[in-house]
mmCIF file of C-alpha atoms and ligand atoms in Angstrom:
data_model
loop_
_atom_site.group_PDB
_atom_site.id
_atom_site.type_symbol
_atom_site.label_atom_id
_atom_site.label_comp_id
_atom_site.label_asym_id
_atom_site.label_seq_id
_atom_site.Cartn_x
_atom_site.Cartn_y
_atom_site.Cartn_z
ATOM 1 C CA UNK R 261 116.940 127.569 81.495
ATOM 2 C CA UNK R 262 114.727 127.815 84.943
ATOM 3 C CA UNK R 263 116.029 130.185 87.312
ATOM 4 C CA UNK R 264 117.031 127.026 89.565
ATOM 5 C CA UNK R 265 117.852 127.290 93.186
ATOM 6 C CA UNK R 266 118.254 124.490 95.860
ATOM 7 C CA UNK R 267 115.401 124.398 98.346
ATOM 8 C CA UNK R 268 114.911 122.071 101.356
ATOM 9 C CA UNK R 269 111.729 119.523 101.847
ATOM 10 C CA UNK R 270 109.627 122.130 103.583
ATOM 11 C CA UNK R 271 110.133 124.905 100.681
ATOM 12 C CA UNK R 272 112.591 127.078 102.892
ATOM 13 C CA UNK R 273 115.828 128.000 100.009
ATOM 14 C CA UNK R 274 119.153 126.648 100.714
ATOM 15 C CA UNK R 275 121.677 129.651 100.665
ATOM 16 C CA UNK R 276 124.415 128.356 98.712
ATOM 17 C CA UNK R 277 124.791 128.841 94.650
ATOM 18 C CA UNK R 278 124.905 126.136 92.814
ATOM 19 C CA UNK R 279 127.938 126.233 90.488
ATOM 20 C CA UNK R 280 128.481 122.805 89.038
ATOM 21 C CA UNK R 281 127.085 119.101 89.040
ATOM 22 C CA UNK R 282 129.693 116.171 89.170
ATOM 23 C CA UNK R 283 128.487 113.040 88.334
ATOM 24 C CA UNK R 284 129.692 109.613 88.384
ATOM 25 C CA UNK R 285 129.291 107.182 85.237
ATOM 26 C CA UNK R 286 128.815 103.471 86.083
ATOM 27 C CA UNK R 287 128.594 103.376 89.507
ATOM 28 C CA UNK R 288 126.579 100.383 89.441
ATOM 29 C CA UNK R 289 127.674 97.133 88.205
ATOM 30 C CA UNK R 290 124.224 95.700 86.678
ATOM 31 C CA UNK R 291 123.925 99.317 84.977
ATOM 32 C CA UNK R 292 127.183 99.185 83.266
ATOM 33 C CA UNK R 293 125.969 95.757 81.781
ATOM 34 C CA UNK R 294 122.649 97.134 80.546
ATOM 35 C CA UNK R 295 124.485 99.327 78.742
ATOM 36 C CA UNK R 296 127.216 97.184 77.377
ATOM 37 C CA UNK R 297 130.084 98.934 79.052
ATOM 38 C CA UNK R 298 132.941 97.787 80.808
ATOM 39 C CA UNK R 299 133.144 98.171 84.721
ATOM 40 C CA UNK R 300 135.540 101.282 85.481
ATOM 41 C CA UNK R 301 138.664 100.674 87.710
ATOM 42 C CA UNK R 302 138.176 104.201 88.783
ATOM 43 C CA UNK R 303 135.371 106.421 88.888
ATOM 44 C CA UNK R 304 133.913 107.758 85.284
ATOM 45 C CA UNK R 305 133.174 111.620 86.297
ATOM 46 C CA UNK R 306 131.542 114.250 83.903
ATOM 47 C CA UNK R 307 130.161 117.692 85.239
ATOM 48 C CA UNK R 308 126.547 119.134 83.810
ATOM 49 C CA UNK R 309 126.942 122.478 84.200
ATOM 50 C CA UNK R 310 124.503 124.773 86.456
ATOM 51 C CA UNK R 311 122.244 126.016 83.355
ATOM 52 C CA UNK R 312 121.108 122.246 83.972
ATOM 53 C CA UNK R 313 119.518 122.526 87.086
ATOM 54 C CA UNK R 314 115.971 122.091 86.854
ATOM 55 C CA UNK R 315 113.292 121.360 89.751
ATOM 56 C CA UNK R 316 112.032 118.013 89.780
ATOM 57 C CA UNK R 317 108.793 118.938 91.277
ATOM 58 C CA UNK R 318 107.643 120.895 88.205
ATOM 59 C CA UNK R 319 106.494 119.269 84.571
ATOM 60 C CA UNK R 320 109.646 118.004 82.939
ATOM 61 C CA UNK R 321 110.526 119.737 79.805
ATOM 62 C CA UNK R 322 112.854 117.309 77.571
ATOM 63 C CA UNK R 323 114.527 118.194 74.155
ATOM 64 C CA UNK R 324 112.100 117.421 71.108
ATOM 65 C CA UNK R 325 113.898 116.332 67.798
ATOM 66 C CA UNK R 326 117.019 114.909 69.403
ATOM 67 C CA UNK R 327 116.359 111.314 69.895
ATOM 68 C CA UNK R 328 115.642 109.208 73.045
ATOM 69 C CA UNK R 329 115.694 110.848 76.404
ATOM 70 C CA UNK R 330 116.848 108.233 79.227
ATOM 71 C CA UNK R 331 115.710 109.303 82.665
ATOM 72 C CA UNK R 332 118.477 107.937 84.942
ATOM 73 C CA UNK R 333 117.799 108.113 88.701
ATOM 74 C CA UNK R 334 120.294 109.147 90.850
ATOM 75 C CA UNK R 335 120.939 109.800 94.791
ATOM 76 C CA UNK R 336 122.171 113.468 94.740
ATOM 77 C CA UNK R 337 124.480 114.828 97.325
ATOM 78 C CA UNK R 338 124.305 118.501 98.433
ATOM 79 C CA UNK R 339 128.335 119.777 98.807
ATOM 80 C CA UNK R 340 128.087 122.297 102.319
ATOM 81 C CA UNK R 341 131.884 122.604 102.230
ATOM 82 C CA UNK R 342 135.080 123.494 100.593
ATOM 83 C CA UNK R 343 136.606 120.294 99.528
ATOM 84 C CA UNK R 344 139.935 119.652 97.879
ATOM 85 C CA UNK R 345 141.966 116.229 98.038
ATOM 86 C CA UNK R 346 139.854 115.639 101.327
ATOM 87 C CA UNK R 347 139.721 111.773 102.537
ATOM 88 C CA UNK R 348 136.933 110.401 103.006
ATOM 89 C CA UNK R 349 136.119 110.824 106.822
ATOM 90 C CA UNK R 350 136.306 114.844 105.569
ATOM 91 C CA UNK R 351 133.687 114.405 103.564
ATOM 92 C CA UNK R 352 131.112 113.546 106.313
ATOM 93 C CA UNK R 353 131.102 117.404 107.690
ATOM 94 C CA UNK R 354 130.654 118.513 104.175
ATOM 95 C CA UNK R 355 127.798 116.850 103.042
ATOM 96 C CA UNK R 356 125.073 119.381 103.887
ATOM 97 C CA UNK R 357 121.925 117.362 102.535
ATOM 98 C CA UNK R 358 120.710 114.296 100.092
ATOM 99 C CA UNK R 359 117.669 114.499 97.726
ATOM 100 C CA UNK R 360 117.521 113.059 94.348
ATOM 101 C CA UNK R 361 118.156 113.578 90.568
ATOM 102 C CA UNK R 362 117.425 112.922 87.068
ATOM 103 C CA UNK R 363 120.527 112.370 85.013
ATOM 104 C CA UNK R 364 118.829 113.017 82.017
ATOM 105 C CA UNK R 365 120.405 111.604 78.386
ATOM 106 C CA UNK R 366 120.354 112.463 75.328
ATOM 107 C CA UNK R 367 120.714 108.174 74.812
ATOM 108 C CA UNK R 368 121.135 107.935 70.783
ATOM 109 C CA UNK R 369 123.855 111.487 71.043
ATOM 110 C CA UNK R 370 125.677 109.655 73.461
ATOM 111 C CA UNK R 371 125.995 106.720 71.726
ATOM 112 C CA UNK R 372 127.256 108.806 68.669
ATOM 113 C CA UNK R 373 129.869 110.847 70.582
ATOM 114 C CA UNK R 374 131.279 107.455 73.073
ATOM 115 C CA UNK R 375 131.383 105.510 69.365
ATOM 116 C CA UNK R 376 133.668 108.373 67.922
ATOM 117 C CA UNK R 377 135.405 108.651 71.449
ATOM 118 C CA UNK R 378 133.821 112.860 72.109
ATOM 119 C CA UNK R 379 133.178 114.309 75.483
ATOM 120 C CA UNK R 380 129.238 113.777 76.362
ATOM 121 C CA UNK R 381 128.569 117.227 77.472
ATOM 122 C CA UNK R 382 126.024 117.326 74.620
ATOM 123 C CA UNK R 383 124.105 114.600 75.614
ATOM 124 C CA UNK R 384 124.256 114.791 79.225
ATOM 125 C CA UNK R 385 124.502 119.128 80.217
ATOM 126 C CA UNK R 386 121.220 120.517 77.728
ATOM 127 C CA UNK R 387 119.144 122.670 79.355
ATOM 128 C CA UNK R 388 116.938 121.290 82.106
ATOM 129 C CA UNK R 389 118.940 117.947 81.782
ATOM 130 C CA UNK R 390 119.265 117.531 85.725
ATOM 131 C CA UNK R 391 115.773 118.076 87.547
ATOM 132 C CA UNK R 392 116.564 118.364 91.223
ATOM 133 C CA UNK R 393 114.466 117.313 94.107
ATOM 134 C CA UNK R 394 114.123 119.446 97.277
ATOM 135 C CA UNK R 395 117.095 117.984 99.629
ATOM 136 C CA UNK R 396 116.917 116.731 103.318
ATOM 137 C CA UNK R 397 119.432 117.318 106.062
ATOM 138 C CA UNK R 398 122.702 114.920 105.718
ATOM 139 C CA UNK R 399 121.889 113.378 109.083
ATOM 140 C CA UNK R 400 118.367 111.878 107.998
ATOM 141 C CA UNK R 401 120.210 109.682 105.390
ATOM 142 C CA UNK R 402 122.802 107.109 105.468
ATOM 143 C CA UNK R 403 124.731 106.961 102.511
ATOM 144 C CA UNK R 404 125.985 103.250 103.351
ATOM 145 C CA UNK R 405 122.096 101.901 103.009
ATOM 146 C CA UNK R 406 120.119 104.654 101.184
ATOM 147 C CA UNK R 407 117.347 103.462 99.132
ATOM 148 C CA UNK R 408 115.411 104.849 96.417
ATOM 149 C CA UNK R 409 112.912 104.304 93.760
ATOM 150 C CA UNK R 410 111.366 105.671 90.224
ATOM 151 C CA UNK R 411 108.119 104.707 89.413
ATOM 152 C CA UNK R 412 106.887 105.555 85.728
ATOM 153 C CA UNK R 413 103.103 105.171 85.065
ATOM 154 C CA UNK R 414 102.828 103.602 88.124
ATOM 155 C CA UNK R 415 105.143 100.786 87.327
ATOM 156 C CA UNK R 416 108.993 100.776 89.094
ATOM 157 C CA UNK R 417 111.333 100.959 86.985
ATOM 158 C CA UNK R 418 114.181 101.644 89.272
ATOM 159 C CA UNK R 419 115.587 100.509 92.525
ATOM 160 C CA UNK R 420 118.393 101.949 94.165
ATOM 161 C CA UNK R 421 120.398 100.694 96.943
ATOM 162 C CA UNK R 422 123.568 102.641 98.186
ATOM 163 C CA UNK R 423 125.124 99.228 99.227
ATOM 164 C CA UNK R 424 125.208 98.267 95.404
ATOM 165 C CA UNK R 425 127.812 100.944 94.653
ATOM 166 C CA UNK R 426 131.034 100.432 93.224
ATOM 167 C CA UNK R 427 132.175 103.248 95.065
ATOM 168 C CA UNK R 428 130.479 104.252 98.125
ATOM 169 C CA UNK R 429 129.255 107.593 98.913
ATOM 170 C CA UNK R 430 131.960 109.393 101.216
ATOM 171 C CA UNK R 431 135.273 107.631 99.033
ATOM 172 C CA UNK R 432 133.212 108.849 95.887
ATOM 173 C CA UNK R 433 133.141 112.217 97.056
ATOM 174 C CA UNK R 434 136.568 112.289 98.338
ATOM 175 C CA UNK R 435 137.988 111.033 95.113
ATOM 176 C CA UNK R 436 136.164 113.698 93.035
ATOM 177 C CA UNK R 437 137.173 116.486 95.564
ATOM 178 C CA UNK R 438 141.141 114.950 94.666
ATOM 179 C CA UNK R 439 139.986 116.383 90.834
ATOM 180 C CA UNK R 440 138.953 119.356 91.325
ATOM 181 C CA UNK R 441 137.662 121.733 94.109
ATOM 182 C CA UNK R 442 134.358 120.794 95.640
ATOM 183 C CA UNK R 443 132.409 124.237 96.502
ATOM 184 C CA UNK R 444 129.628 124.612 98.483
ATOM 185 C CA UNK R 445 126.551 124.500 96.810
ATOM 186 C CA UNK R 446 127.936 121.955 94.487
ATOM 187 C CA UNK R 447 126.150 118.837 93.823
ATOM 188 C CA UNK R 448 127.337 115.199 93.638
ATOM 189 C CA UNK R 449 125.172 112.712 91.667
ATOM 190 C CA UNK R 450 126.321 109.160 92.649
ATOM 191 C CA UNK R 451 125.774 107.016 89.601
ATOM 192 C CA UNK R 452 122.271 105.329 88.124
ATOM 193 C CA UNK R 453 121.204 101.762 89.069
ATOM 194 C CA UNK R 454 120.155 99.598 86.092
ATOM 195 C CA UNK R 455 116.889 100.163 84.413
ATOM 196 C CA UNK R 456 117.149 103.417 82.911
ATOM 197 C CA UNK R 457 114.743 104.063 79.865
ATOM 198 C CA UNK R 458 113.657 106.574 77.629
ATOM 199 C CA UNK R 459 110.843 109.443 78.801
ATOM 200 C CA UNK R 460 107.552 109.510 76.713
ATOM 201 C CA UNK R 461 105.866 113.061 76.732
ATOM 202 C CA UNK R 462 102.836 112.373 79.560
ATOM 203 C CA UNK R 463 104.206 109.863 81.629
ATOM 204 C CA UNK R 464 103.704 110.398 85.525
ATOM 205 C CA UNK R 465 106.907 109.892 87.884
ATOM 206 C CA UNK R 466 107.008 109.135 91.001
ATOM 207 C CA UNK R 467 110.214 108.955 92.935
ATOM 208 C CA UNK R 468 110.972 107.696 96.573
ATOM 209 C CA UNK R 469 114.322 108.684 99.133
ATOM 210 C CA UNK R 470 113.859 105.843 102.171
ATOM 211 C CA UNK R 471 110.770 107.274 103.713
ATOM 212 C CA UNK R 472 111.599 110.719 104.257
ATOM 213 C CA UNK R 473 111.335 112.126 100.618
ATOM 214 C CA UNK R 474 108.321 111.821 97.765
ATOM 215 C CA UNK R 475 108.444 113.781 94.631
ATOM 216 C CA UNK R 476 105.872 113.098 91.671
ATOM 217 C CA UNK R 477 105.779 114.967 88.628
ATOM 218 C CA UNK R 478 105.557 114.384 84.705
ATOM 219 C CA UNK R 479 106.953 114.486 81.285
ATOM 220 C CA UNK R 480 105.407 117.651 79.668
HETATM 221 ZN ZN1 ZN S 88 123.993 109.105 85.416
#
C-alpha cells in the first residue's frame, strides 16, 4: 500500500482524505459486449477501498501469480462535497475536479467469483488496484463531451467519450449519492469503454484527458 494522497496537475496536494472509490460496472454499451455481459437497467456499483489508491504517475506494481491483470481506463471524478440522495443539478457544486483512473482487474478471479455469483472485491480492491492521476479543476472539463485515451506501447487501445455513457456523469453521481453518502474526498470512477486488456510487466502507458491532462508511466 503507497501512502496515496490526491494531488492537482501542478503537484500542489488536494486537502481532502480519500475514504472510498465507487465505481460503476458497464457503463458503456460496446464494453459490456466485449465482455459478454448483459446491459444493466441500473447502474452496476462496487467500491475499491482507499488501501487501493495508487499514483498513476509512478511504475505500476500489479499482483504476480494471480492471473491476468486488465487495465480498464476510466474518467475519475473528484467528490468536493457532502452528497446524499442529491439530484443531479446538486451534483455540479460537488464535483471538485476530474483526472483519470485505472480500474485495475484481477480478469480470470473475476470471472471465478461472477460464475459462482461472489462479490468482486477480490479482484477489483488489491492493493494498488486503482492508480490515480493528478486531477484538474471541475470547470476545465465537461462531463457531457469528455474525451480520453490509453495508449499501450504506443498503440491506443482505448477511447473514451463521455457521450457514449449509459449513464451520464452528474445522474451517475446522483444515483450513487441515493446509495450511500458521498464524502468529500471520495472518488467516482465512471465506467471503462471497450478495449480493456491485460498488463504485461514493461509495457509503457500513456494516457490522455481532452488536452489538458498527460500522464505516462509503466508496468513494473
Ligand atoms: Zn471499471
Amino acid at each position: 500500500m503507497q501512502d496515496y494522497q490526491h494531488h492537482w496537475k501542478d503537484g500542489t496536494p488536494v486537502h481532502l482524505p480519500l475514504g472510498k472509490i465507487v465505481c460503476v460496472g458497464r457503463n458503456y454499451a460496446a464494453h459490456a459486449r466485449e465482455l459478454d455481459n448483459p446491459v444493466p437497467d441500473e447502474p452496476l456499483l462496487f467500491i475499491k477501498p482507499a488501501s487501493s489508491a495508487a499514483y498513476l504517475t509512478r511504475p505500476l506494481r500489479i499482483p504476480a501469480g494471480r492471473g491476468s491483470v486488465h487495465f480498464e481506463t476510466e474518467l475519475a471524478v473528484l467528490i468536493g462535497r457532502p452528497l446524499t440522495a442529491a439530484s443531479p443539478e446538486e451534483t455540479g457544486q460537488a464535483i471538485l475536479g476530474y483526472g483519470l483512473a485505472l480500474d485495475l482487474t484481477l480478469r480470470d478471479l473475476q470471472s471465478q467469483l461472477k460464475a459462482q455469483g461472489h462479490p468482486w472485491e477480490r479482484a477489483k480492491g488489491f492493493d494498488g488496484a486503482c492508480p490515480l492521476s493528478p486531477f484538474i479543476s471541475s470547470d476545465r472539463v465537461d462531463p457531457l463531451t469528455a474525451r480520453f485515451t490509453l495508449e499501450v506501447d504506443g498503440k491506443q487501445q482505448q477511447s473514451g467519450d463521455a457521450r457514449e455513457m449509459l449513464m451520464p456523469v452528474r445522474e451517475l453521481i446522483a444515483h450513487i449519492s441515493g446509495q450511500f453518502t458521498l464524502m468529500p474526498g471520495d472518488v467516482v470512477l465512471t465506467g471503462t469503454p471497450k478495449g480493456v486488456g491485460p498488463l504485461q510487466a514493461g509495457q509503457a502507458l500513456s494516457l490522455e484527458l481532452g488536452d489538458d491532462l498527460f500522464v505516462g508511466t509503466h508496468v513494473a
